[in-house]
Amino acid sequence: MLRLAVLVSGGGTNLQALIDAIGRGTVTNAEISVVISNNKNAYALERARAHGIPALCVSPKEYESRERFNEALLTKLKACRVDLVVLAGFLVVLPEALIHRYADRIINIHPSLIPSFCGTGYYGLKVHEAALSRGVCVTGATVHFVDEGTDTGPILLQRAVPVRPDDTPETLQRRVMEEAEWVILPQAVDLIANGKVSVENGHVRIACEE
Ligand code: GAR
């Protein structure tokens, strides 16, 4: 059973998609061992607690320095014996020590087709504002492994979503979530939990069914 830590900062709809998929059995061999937020008011924490999942806040504001916060985050993950870290709308830059300790064992969901509209400053609604102002016809979401860069790690899954002429950032965000993020994040966890994914030379390999 793959033990997951889901790191969140906000509403937690991707967390919810994961909880639901595990509940339905479309994700197998995985359990959410802990949900960690940097923001104590994140609704994602409520969602976790409502399902009996340990939920805690580890906020930089509660530590005297960034180093102490980084240590605390790593300590929590170690204590929970986590196998895979899932960044589901986590808006904090991960410490390098954590990235190295969990090399090829951290995934992130990003609301665009990487390499478009990603990197520093592209998060949440800003991604969809940028997609609309560039006038793209297609956008989508990406699940990728996390390396030291921002949204630069090996790509695991992507799913495209059409942009409509009357879209606002909010309507586009919602469609990308419904049609892409909530589909590919659980799918990615299921593939990893069932031993179908490997990373070789910075590229992902997915084992095919027999
Ligand atoms: C999601 O759209 C996720 O892709 C995005 O934040 C949102 C969190 O929503 N993440 C990023 O922009 C990371 N760069 P949620 O809390 O409802 O899952």
mmCIF file of C-alpha atoms and ligand atoms in Angstrom:
data_model
loop_
_atom_site.group_PDB
_atom_site.id
_atom_site.type_symbol
_atom_site.label_atom_id
_atom_site.label_comp_id
_atom_site.label_asym_id
_atom_site.label_seq_id
_atom_site.Cartn_x
_atom_site.Cartn_y
_atom_site.Cartn_z
ATOM 1 C CA MET A 1 0.000 0.000 0.000
ATOM 2 C CA LEU A 2 1.518 3.310 -1.135
ATOM 3 C CA ARG A 3 1.374 5.878 1.653
ATOM 4 C CA LEU A 4 0.562 9.361 0.334
ATOM 5 C CA ALA A 5 1.074 12.790 1.827
ATOM 6 C CA VAL A 6 -1.085 15.351 0.038
ATOM 7 C CA LEU A 7 0.200 18.923 0.399
ATOM 8 C CA VAL A 8 -2.380 21.662 -0.100
ATOM 9 C CA SER A 9 -2.904 25.399 0.352
ATOM 10 C CA GLY A 10 -6.519 26.063 -0.566
ATOM 11 C CA GLY A 11 -9.851 24.559 -1.481
ATOM 12 C CA GLY A 12 -8.653 21.013 -1.975
ATOM 13 C CA THR A 13 -10.775 19.916 -4.930
ATOM 14 C CA ASN A 14 -7.869 17.829 -6.240
ATOM 15 C CA LEU A 15 -7.511 16.263 -2.810
ATOM 16 C CA GLN A 16 -11.238 15.506 -2.937
ATOM 17 C CA ALA A 17 -10.869 13.895 -6.374
ATOM 18 C CA LEU A 18 -8.186 11.646 -4.919
ATOM 19 C CA ILE A 19 -10.230 10.765 -1.839
ATOM 20 C CA ASP A 20 -13.221 9.925 -4.069
ATOM 21 C CA ALA A 21 -11.174 7.846 -6.497
ATOM 22 C CA ILE A 22 -9.669 5.810 -3.638
ATOM 23 C CA GLY A 23 -13.192 5.394 -2.198
ATOM 24 C CA ARG A 24 -14.578 4.190 -5.551
ATOM 25 C CA GLY A 25 -11.642 1.866 -6.118
ATOM 26 C CA THR A 26 -10.447 3.565 -9.290
ATOM 27 C CA VAL A 27 -7.205 4.239 -7.431
ATOM 28 C CA THR A 28 -5.881 1.060 -5.823
ATOM 29 C CA ASN A 29 -2.940 0.201 -3.558
ATOM 30 C CA ALA A 30 -2.817 3.755 -2.173
ATOM 31 C CA GLU A 31 -3.949 5.472 0.995
ATOM 32 C CA ILE A 32 -3.731 9.086 2.097
ATOM 33 C CA SER A 33 -1.702 8.967 5.311
ATOM 34 C CA VAL A 34 -1.659 12.687 5.948
ATOM 35 C CA VAL A 35 -2.794 16.008 4.487
ATOM 36 C CA ILE A 36 -0.538 18.978 5.217
ATOM 37 C CA SER A 37 -1.391 22.614 4.555
ATOM 38 C CA ASN A 38 0.730 25.726 4.975
ATOM 39 C CA ASN A 39 -2.509 27.609 5.632
ATOM 40 C CA LYS A 40 -4.554 26.696 8.689
ATOM 41 C CA ASN A 41 -7.763 28.005 7.086
ATOM 42 C CA ALA A 42 -7.455 25.885 3.951
ATOM 43 C CA TYR A 43 -10.775 24.162 3.264
ATOM 44 C CA ALA A 44 -8.741 21.157 2.130
ATOM 45 C CA LEU A 45 -8.019 20.419 5.812
ATOM 46 C CA GLU A 46 -11.773 20.192 6.488
ATOM 47 C CA ARG A 47 -12.186 17.811 3.569
ATOM 48 C CA ALA A 48 -9.466 15.558 4.984
ATOM 49 C CA ARG A 49 -10.884 15.570 8.502
ATOM 50 C CA ALA A 50 -14.376 14.814 7.180
ATOM 51 C CA HIS A 51 -12.902 11.578 5.815
ATOM 52 C CA GLY A 52 -10.935 10.720 8.948
ATOM 53 C CA ILE A 53 -7.592 11.560 7.360
ATOM 54 C CA PRO A 54 -4.977 13.136 9.660
ATOM 55 C CA ALA A 55 -4.766 16.805 8.657
ATOM 56 C CA LEU A 56 -2.295 19.331 9.930
ATOM 57 C CA CYS A 57 -0.978 22.789 9.301
ATOM 58 C CA VAL A 58 2.750 23.410 8.940
ATOM 59 C CA SER A 59 3.059 27.124 8.269
ATOM 60 C CA PRO A 60 6.243 29.125 7.677
ATOM 61 C CA LYS A 61 4.652 31.808 9.869
ATOM 62 C CA GLU A 62 4.929 29.529 12.892
ATOM 63 C CA TYR A 63 8.682 29.044 12.611
ATOM 64 C CA GLU A 64 11.476 31.483 13.391
ATOM 65 C CA SER A 65 13.180 30.891 10.040
ATOM 66 C CA ARG A 66 12.622 29.253 6.693
ATOM 67 C CA GLU A 67 15.175 26.583 7.663
ATOM 68 C CA ARG A 68 13.169 25.599 10.760
ATOM 69 C CA PHE A 69 9.992 25.410 8.672
ATOM 70 C CA ASN A 70 11.759 23.247 6.068
ATOM 71 C CA GLU A 71 13.019 20.906 8.797
ATOM 72 C CA ALA A 72 9.550 20.669 10.337
ATOM 73 C CA LEU A 73 7.954 19.755 7.001
ATOM 74 C CA LEU A 74 10.528 17.044 6.343
ATOM 75 C CA THR A 75 10.198 15.711 9.888
ATOM 76 C CA LYS A 76 6.412 15.355 9.496
ATOM 77 C CA LEU A 77 6.749 13.473 6.218
ATOM 78 C CA LYS A 78 9.339 11.129 7.700
ATOM 79 C CA ALA A 79 7.196 10.542 10.792
ATOM 80 C CA CYS A 80 4.244 9.590 8.581
ATOM 81 C CA ARG A 81 6.440 7.135 6.597
ATOM 82 C CA VAL A 82 5.317 8.639 3.348
ATOM 83 C CA ASP A 83 6.116 6.919 0.025
ATOM 84 C CA LEU A 84 4.751 9.562 -2.361
ATOM 85 C CA VAL A 85 4.250 13.293 -1.881
ATOM 86 C CA VAL A 86 1.384 14.757 -3.912
ATOM 87 C CA LEU A 87 1.367 18.527 -4.404
ATOM 88 C CA ALA A 88 -2.281 19.418 -4.955
ATOM 89 C CA GLY A 89 -2.348 23.195 -5.145
ATOM 90 C CA PHE A 90 0.540 23.609 -2.659
ATOM 91 C CA LEU A 91 1.814 27.161 -3.075
ATOM 92 C CA VAL A 92 5.052 26.887 -1.130
ATOM 93 C CA VAL A 93 8.456 26.312 -2.737
ATOM 94 C CA LEU A 94 9.712 22.939 -1.543
ATOM 95 C CA PRO A 95 13.031 22.805 0.302
ATOM 96 C CA GLU A 96 15.855 21.157 -1.652
ATOM 97 C CA ALA A 97 16.483 18.622 1.103
ATOM 98 C CA LEU A 98 12.910 17.392 0.708
ATOM 99 C CA ILE A 99 13.207 17.200 -3.081
ATOM 100 C CA HIS A 100 16.389 15.132 -2.764
ATOM 101 C CA ARG A 101 15.042 12.855 -0.053
ATOM 102 C CA TYR A 102 11.939 12.111 -2.141
ATOM 103 C CA ALA A 103 13.599 12.133 -5.568
ATOM 104 C CA ASP A 104 11.134 10.799 -8.188
ATOM 105 C CA ARG A 105 8.579 10.432 -5.386
ATOM 106 C CA ILE A 106 6.968 13.888 -5.525
ATOM 107 C CA ILE A 107 4.304 14.742 -8.099
ATOM 108 C CA ASN A 108 2.589 18.051 -8.798
ATOM 109 C CA ILE A 109 -0.619 18.938 -10.630
ATOM 110 C CA HIS A 110 -0.324 22.094 -12.740
ATOM 111 C CA PRO A 111 -3.293 23.681 -14.527
ATOM 112 C CA SER A 112 -1.786 24.064 -18.021
ATOM 113 C CA LEU A 113 -0.099 22.002 -20.693
ATOM 114 C CA ILE A 114 3.534 22.369 -19.610
ATOM 115 C CA PRO A 115 5.721 23.985 -20.975
ATOM 116 C CA SER A 116 3.032 26.611 -21.590
ATOM 117 C CA PHE A 117 2.009 28.947 -18.769
ATOM 118 C CA CYS A 118 4.225 27.468 -16.068
ATOM 119 C CA GLY A 119 7.166 28.456 -13.896
ATOM 120 C CA THR A 120 7.505 31.206 -11.319
ATOM 121 C CA GLY A 121 4.370 33.308 -10.929
ATOM 122 C CA TYR A 122 2.079 30.877 -12.769
ATOM 123 C CA TYR A 123 -0.327 29.382 -10.265
ATOM 124 C CA GLY A 124 -4.081 29.127 -9.812
ATOM 125 C CA LEU A 125 -6.174 31.661 -11.698
ATOM 126 C CA LYS A 126 -3.073 33.451 -13.051
ATOM 127 C CA VAL A 127 -2.411 30.483 -15.334
ATOM 128 C CA HIS A 128 -5.850 30.754 -16.921
ATOM 129 C CA GLU A 129 -5.629 34.554 -17.217
ATOM 130 C CA ALA A 130 -2.363 34.111 -19.122
ATOM 131 C CA ALA A 131 -3.843 31.411 -21.383
ATOM 132 C CA LEU A 132 -6.816 33.638 -22.248
ATOM 133 C CA SER A 133 -4.719 36.730 -22.830
ATOM 134 C CA ARG A 134 -2.450 34.740 -25.213
ATOM 135 C CA GLY A 135 -5.538 33.535 -27.035
ATOM 136 C CA VAL A 136 -4.798 29.797 -27.028
ATOM 137 C CA CYS A 137 -7.536 27.481 -28.330
ATOM 138 C CA VAL A 138 -6.479 24.541 -26.174
ATOM 139 C CA THR A 139 -5.150 24.365 -22.632
ATOM 140 C CA GLY A 140 -5.245 21.573 -20.050
ATOM 141 C CA ALA A 141 -3.402 20.133 -17.078
ATOM 142 C CA THR A 142 -0.157 18.304 -16.383
ATOM 143 C CA VAL A 143 1.006 15.918 -13.683
ATOM 144 C CA HIS A 144 4.776 15.942 -13.437
ATOM 145 C CA PHE A 145 7.490 14.779 -11.092
ATOM 146 C CA VAL A 146 9.069 17.542 -9.067
ATOM 147 C CA ASP A 147 12.742 18.466 -9.418
ATOM 148 C CA GLU A 148 14.649 21.540 -8.213
ATOM 149 C CA GLY A 149 13.094 23.817 -10.840
ATOM 150 C CA THR A 150 9.592 25.285 -10.978
ATOM 151 C CA ASP A 151 7.375 23.008 -13.089
ATOM 152 C CA THR A 152 10.449 21.582 -14.862
ATOM 153 C CA GLY A 153 10.381 17.918 -13.779
ATOM 154 C CA PRO A 154 9.568 14.880 -15.943
ATOM 155 C CA ILE A 155 6.021 14.912 -17.327
ATOM 156 C CA LEU A 156 3.843 11.961 -16.321
ATOM 157 C CA LEU A 157 0.365 12.736 -17.705
ATOM 158 C CA GLN A 158 -1.298 15.558 -19.621
ATOM 159 C CA ARG A 159 -4.860 16.136 -20.721
ATOM 160 C CA ALA A 160 -6.073 18.836 -23.121
ATOM 161 C CA VAL A 161 -9.172 20.985 -22.638
ATOM 162 C CA PRO A 162 -10.699 23.318 -25.262
ATOM 163 C CA VAL A 163 -10.924 27.056 -24.593
ATOM 164 C CA ARG A 164 -14.294 28.601 -25.441
ATOM 165 C CA PRO A 165 -14.667 32.105 -26.916
ATOM 166 C CA ASP A 166 -16.736 33.307 -23.953
ATOM 167 C CA ASP A 167 -14.454 31.853 -21.249
ATOM 168 C CA THR A 168 -13.430 33.891 -18.229
ATOM 169 C CA PRO A 169 -10.443 32.808 -16.109
ATOM 170 C CA GLU A 170 -12.959 31.338 -13.651
ATOM 171 C CA THR A 171 -14.950 29.292 -16.188
ATOM 172 C CA LEU A 172 -11.748 28.049 -17.784
ATOM 173 C CA GLN A 173 -10.268 27.111 -14.417
ATOM 174 C CA ARG A 174 -13.379 25.125 -13.566
ATOM 175 C CA ARG A 175 -13.383 23.246 -16.906
ATOM 176 C CA VAL A 176 -9.668 22.446 -16.612
ATOM 177 C CA MET A 177 -10.267 21.081 -13.118
ATOM 178 C CA GLU A 178 -13.323 18.997 -14.043
ATOM 179 C CA GLU A 179 -12.116 17.649 -17.369
ATOM 180 C CA ALA A 180 -8.399 17.346 -16.722
ATOM 181 C CA GLU A 181 -7.039 17.778 -13.189
ATOM 182 C CA TRP A 182 -9.548 15.605 -11.355
ATOM 183 C CA VAL A 183 -8.995 12.888 -13.963
ATOM 184 C CA ILE A 184 -5.225 12.779 -14.359
ATOM 185 C CA LEU A 185 -4.171 13.292 -10.742
ATOM 186 C CA PRO A 186 -5.942 10.137 -9.499
ATOM 187 C CA GLN A 187 -4.813 8.309 -12.643
ATOM 188 C CA ALA A 188 -1.186 9.268 -11.951
ATOM 189 C CA VAL A 189 -1.389 8.053 -8.354
ATOM 190 C CA ASP A 190 -2.957 4.771 -9.485
ATOM 191 C CA LEU A 191 -0.213 4.193 -12.050
ATOM 192 C CA ILE A 192 2.519 4.860 -9.485
ATOM 193 C CA ALA A 193 0.815 2.824 -6.750
ATOM 194 C CA ASN A 194 0.599 -0.145 -9.091
ATOM 195 C CA GLY A 195 4.248 -0.013 -10.104
ATOM 196 C CA LYS A 196 3.616 1.126 -13.672
ATOM 197 C CA VAL A 197 5.813 4.231 -13.649
ATOM 198 C CA SER A 198 9.555 4.664 -13.818
ATOM 199 C CA VAL A 199 11.746 7.696 -14.435
ATOM 200 C CA GLU A 200 14.792 7.200 -16.629
ATOM 201 C CA ASN A 201 17.139 10.001 -17.662
ATOM 202 C CA GLY A 202 14.560 12.636 -16.868
ATOM 203 C CA HIS A 203 11.787 10.947 -18.850
ATOM 204 C CA VAL A 204 8.803 8.992 -17.607
ATOM 205 C CA ARG A 205 8.076 5.472 -18.792
ATOM 206 C CA ILE A 206 4.616 4.014 -18.269
ATOM 207 C CA ALA A 207 4.320 0.240 -18.476
ATOM 208 C CA CYS A 208 1.611 -0.908 -20.879
ATOM 209 C CA GLU A 209 -1.028 -3.498 -20.004
ATOM 210 C CA GLU A 210 -0.323 -7.024 -21.310
HETATM 211 C C1 GAR B 1 -5.406 23.646 -8.942
HETATM 212 O O1 GAR B 1 -5.971 24.201 -10.102
HETATM 213 C C2 GAR B 1 -3.965 23.275 -9.188
HETATM 214 O O2 GAR B 1 -3.734 22.789 -10.470
HETATM 215 C C3 GAR B 1 -3.299 24.601 -8.982
HETATM 216 O O3 GAR B 1 -3.943 25.146 -7.849
HETATM 217 C C4 GAR B 1 -5.302 24.696 -7.839
HETATM 218 C C5 GAR B 1 -5.627 24.125 -6.478
HETATM 219 O O4 GAR B 1 -6.994 23.838 -6.401
HETATM 220 N N1 GAR B 1 -1.886 24.466 -8.787
HETATM 221 C C6 GAR B 1 -1.004 25.351 -9.281
HETATM 222 O O5 GAR B 1 -1.321 26.347 -9.890
HETATM 223 C C7 GAR B 1 0.444 24.984 -9.015
HETATM 224 N N2 GAR B 1 1.324 25.765 -9.824
HETATM 225 P P1 GAR B 1 -7.577 22.840 -5.324
HETATM 226 O O6 GAR B 1 -7.042 23.304 -3.961
HETATM 227 O O7 GAR B 1 -9.060 22.998 -5.441
HETATM 228 O O8 GAR B 1 -7.093 21.446 -5.657
#
